[in-house]
Amino acid sequence: MRSRYIVTLILVASIVFSCKNEPKQTIKTGETKSVMKKKEVVYQVFTRLFGNTNTNNKPWGTLEENGVGKFNDFTDKALAEIKDLGVTHIWYTGVPHHDVITDYTEFGISNDDPDIVKGRAGSPYAVKDYYNVNPDLAENVENRLQEFEALIERSHNAGLKVLIDIVPNHVARNYQSLTNPEGVTDFGAEDDKTVTYAVNNNFYYNPGEPFKVPNWENGYQPLGGENHPKADGKFKEIPAKWTGNGSRASQPNMNDWYETVKVNYGINPEGQKDFDELPEGFDNEDYKAHYNFWKDKTVPSSWVKFKDIALYWTAKGVDGFRFDMAEMVPVEFWSYMNSHIKMQNPDAFLLAEVYQPHLYRDYIKKGKMDYLYDKVQLYDTLKHVMQGHGSTYNIPPIQEDLKDIEHHMLHFLENHDEQRIASPDFAGNAEKGKPAMVVSATISTSPTMVYFGQEFGEKAEEDLGFGDPTRTSIFDYGSVPSVVRWVNNKQFDGGQSTEDEKSLRDFYKRLLNFTIKSEALMGDYQDLQHYNQQHTEWYNDKVLSFARWSDDEKLIVISNFNAENTYGFELQLPEDLVSKLGLKDGDYQVEDQLYKNYTSTLKVENSRAKVRIDIKPLESFILKINE
């Protein structure tokens, strides 16, 4: 849920964990290669928006007015097309049952209060019941869990692995599961509410103080001011619980995550840990050793509850999880949680949202995460370049800084938290995403993530209620125009797509399919930027180049981020790279692997090499050296 209020991380750091800055430790190349033979591509899809072809898009519109997508919209045809895009994993966002305003009381589901729900369709990061799924997504609400299980099976049959969200830092203020497995109780059911903190309490409390709904600011009103019986500025919660982002106030600010309550992991209000810590050097141990470490330890109640949730979904065939705001939860919990998941499914794909680079290695090595968002370094830098006021010379130092964990840093240009590339506040033009996408997808061995609609250049211009345009709304009912055109009345064939949308999707399809088949992209990397900056005339900081290679495939990648200028120069390979590539004196043909319409000649003489490059605005080449 990466709130736009990242500053809150600082405020709750003392509660969440006390972290030591560990020295960097190298992950052996051999270990990285053994993890994955080829690149992986995650397709994030906002489940309730994908198949909705209702184009009404009324602000604060009801489900009946604006429509909603269903699990069943992911037909065999739809999934085959997603797979054919070059996708290996599909992340169904918004699956666990979260607060919604739609009335499902006839199915035994209690109504949710607009005063503690963001939007009308609700935030997927305010989960109300972890043992069932969002009723909005089912054709038959009574069979909603079975419909999702059928979707898991269809996805697997299409060759896609399935990811869903788990949000361990917080739950909805009115958490109430209707379908707990036998022996499982709700969060907070056994809490001692007379104290602020107890190690096995699931929440933190303000004894004797009732919760108060935030004071609304800047004209905001729940449901846009609609007359609703529960929108009365009140929500009964006695005593008040601490809010999800760490606010201890009984009346949180409207910019706090007021719709959620923070989960207690056994860290007292002074920041002290009431649980065992990992032994020194345990970051080098595998998940089996971590699992065995915790076997004879007593852990806080919240740890067990979330472990059980993860294993429940793993047993249903879910292949992995995207963990929301993982850095707000102590790393020892992740060691416990992830080692249990890996014992059940060693190939589970575990992706975490972590935004503080000094914590990366702890959450990978001690927390046993497979992948973390590379947001604050690569994504932010690429965004700056795409907007026209950043330098590509800032990119190679990022790869150098992360080289020991580069495989674990998932790359993306869009997700549900970020602005759409084509929106005016980002780049204003989806074409400007092309060079950045090539760099993002080829510069390292890490997985690539694409957000649905990105491949069509979605602009996110709609104001659907809670939140602002430029980001596709995750809070309200609506549809995504470019996706609606591609869905084409459930034909999933792009029958209504514009020519620009078809062309852009073709680019993504070519790029992603190349990456998941390339051996070189799981091999070695060397920057060409610094050398050419010093030695090549006309080379500049609007282009980026690097080499990727394996024993059987040698690539030179070059992208032009300038939207107006064509550049021509003799790209040079330094002597040490020529040696690493095993190139002898002579001429080698190089051919672009994206469109197969550009060739040039790499000339090697006296252990140095150069190749003539003429690259158009926003163009990229993945040049394969033919031997």
Tab-separated table of N, CA, C and O in Angstrom, residues 527-529 531-537 539 545 556 569-575 577-578 602-603 608-613:
chain	number	residue	atom	x	y	z
A	527	ASP	N	29.027	-2.185	-17.346
A	527	ASP	CA	28.639	-0.845	-17.772
A	527	ASP	C	29.528	-0.380	-18.914
A	527	ASP	O	30.737	-0.595	-18.920
A	528	LEU	N	28.939	0.271	-19.925
A	528	LEU	CA	29.699	0.891	-21.009
A	528	LEU	C	29.628	2.414	-20.939
A	528	LEU	O	30.253	3.102	-21.738
A	529	GLN	N	28.868	2.909	-19.996
A	529	GLN	CA	28.592	4.338	-19.913
A	529	GLN	C	29.848	5.148	-19.595
A	529	GLN	O	30.166	6.122	-20.275
A	531	TYR	N	33.055	4.419	-19.723
A	531	TYR	CA	34.137	4.339	-20.716
A	531	TYR	C	33.823	5.218	-21.929
A	531	TYR	O	34.687	5.962	-22.422
A	532	ASN	N	32.564	5.148	-22.416
A	532	ASN	CA	32.214	5.931	-23.598
A	532	ASN	C	32.066	7.405	-23.284
A	532	ASN	O	32.305	8.262	-24.147
A	533	GLN	N	31.693	7.721	-22.061
A	533	GLN	CA	31.651	9.114	-21.637
A	533	GLN	C	33.034	9.748	-21.774
A	533	GLN	O	33.164	10.915	-22.166
A	534	GLN	N	34.079	8.964	-21.508
A	534	GLN	CA	35.455	9.475	-21.547
A	534	GLN	C	36.081	9.411	-22.932
A	534	GLN	O	36.929	10.241	-23.267
A	535	HIS	N	35.649	8.416	-23.749
A	535	HIS	CA	36.395	8.144	-24.977
A	535	HIS	C	35.624	8.349	-26.274
A	535	HIS	O	36.230	8.318	-27.355
A	536	THR	N	34.305	8.566	-26.220
A	536	THR	CA	33.523	8.553	-27.456
A	536	THR	C	32.929	9.916	-27.760
A	536	THR	O	32.178	10.479	-26.948
A	537	GLU	N	33.242	10.440	-28.935
A	537	GLU	CA	32.697	11.714	-29.378
A	537	GLU	C	31.201	11.580	-29.634
A	537	GLU	O	30.739	10.580	-30.186
A	539	TYR	N	28.919	11.011	-27.601
A	539	TYR	CA	28.213	10.239	-26.582
A	539	TYR	C	27.717	11.199	-25.504
A	539	TYR	O	28.384	12.206	-25.223
A	545	SER	N	24.195	2.601	-22.154
A	545	SER	CA	24.640	1.368	-22.798
A	545	SER	C	25.337	0.467	-21.790
A	545	SER	O	25.967	0.933	-20.832
A	556	ILE	N	24.849	-6.340	-26.527
A	556	ILE	CA	25.095	-4.936	-26.215
A	556	ILE	C	23.741	-4.244	-26.216
A	556	ILE	O	23.008	-4.307	-27.213
A	569	PHE	N	27.249	7.663	-33.194
A	569	PHE	CA	28.603	7.636	-32.624
A	569	PHE	C	29.181	6.233	-32.762
A	569	PHE	O	28.483	5.282	-33.117
A	570	GLU	N	30.469	6.147	-32.495
A	570	GLU	CA	31.159	4.856	-32.495
A	570	GLU	C	31.210	4.350	-31.052
A	570	GLU	O	32.073	4.763	-30.263
A	571	LEU	N	30.285	3.493	-30.700
A	571	LEU	CA	30.263	2.934	-29.350
A	571	LEU	C	31.483	2.036	-29.162
A	571	LEU	O	31.764	1.173	-30.000
A	572	GLN	N	32.188	2.225	-28.048
A	572	GLN	CA	33.431	1.485	-27.835
A	572	GLN	C	33.306	0.499	-26.677
A	572	GLN	O	32.640	0.769	-25.680
A	573	LEU	N	33.978	-0.638	-26.857
A	573	LEU	CA	34.059	-1.662	-25.812
A	573	LEU	C	35.478	-1.648	-25.252
A	573	LEU	O	36.446	-1.774	-26.018
A	574	PRO	N	35.633	-1.512	-23.951
A	574	PRO	CA	36.981	-1.470	-23.381
A	574	PRO	C	37.695	-2.821	-23.510
A	574	PRO	O	37.071	-3.869	-23.701
A	575	GLU	N	38.999	-2.769	-23.387
A	575	GLU	CA	39.840	-3.946	-23.615
A	575	GLU	C	39.476	-5.111	-22.701
A	575	GLU	O	39.445	-6.264	-23.131
A	577	LEU	N	36.602	-5.872	-21.456
A	577	LEU	CA	35.346	-6.489	-21.882
A	577	LEU	C	35.557	-7.343	-23.127
A	577	LEU	O	34.996	-8.443	-23.230
A	578	VAL	N	36.343	-6.851	-24.038
A	578	VAL	CA	36.652	-7.649	-25.228
A	578	VAL	C	37.246	-8.995	-24.832
A	578	VAL	O	36.889	-10.043	-25.371
A	602	LEU	N	30.626	-4.813	-35.578
A	602	LEU	CA	31.536	-4.622	-34.456
A	602	LEU	C	32.940	-4.949	-34.929
A	602	LEU	O	33.216	-6.083	-35.351
A	603	LYS	N	33.805	-3.965	-34.896
A	603	LYS	CA	35.171	-4.137	-35.384
A	603	LYS	C	36.119	-4.276	-34.192
A	603	LYS	O	36.161	-3.405	-33.331
A	608	ARG	N	40.660	-4.040	-28.808
A	608	ARG	CA	39.643	-3.024	-28.572
A	608	ARG	C	38.571	-3.166	-29.643
A	608	ARG	O	38.820	-3.688	-30.727
A	609	ALA	N	37.348	-2.686	-29.311
A	609	ALA	CA	36.241	-2.872	-30.241
A	609	ALA	C	35.398	-1.614	-30.312
A	609	ALA	O	35.313	-0.846	-29.350
A	610	LYS	N	34.783	-1.427	-31.474
A	610	LYS	CA	33.842	-0.326	-31.638
A	610	LYS	C	32.793	-0.722	-32.663
A	610	LYS	O	33.030	-1.538	-33.556
A	611	VAL	N	31.607	-0.130	-32.491
A	611	VAL	CA	30.499	-0.423	-33.392
A	611	VAL	C	29.750	0.872	-33.661
A	611	VAL	O	29.482	1.653	-32.751
A	612	ARG	N	29.428	1.100	-34.927
A	612	ARG	CA	28.707	2.309	-35.307
A	612	ARG	C	27.254	2.181	-34.848
A	612	ARG	O	26.565	1.207	-35.129
A	613	ILE	N	26.795	3.217	-34.134
A	613	ILE	CA	25.420	3.254	-33.644
A	613	ILE	C	24.734	4.503	-34.184
A	613	ILE	O	25.260	5.613	-34.049
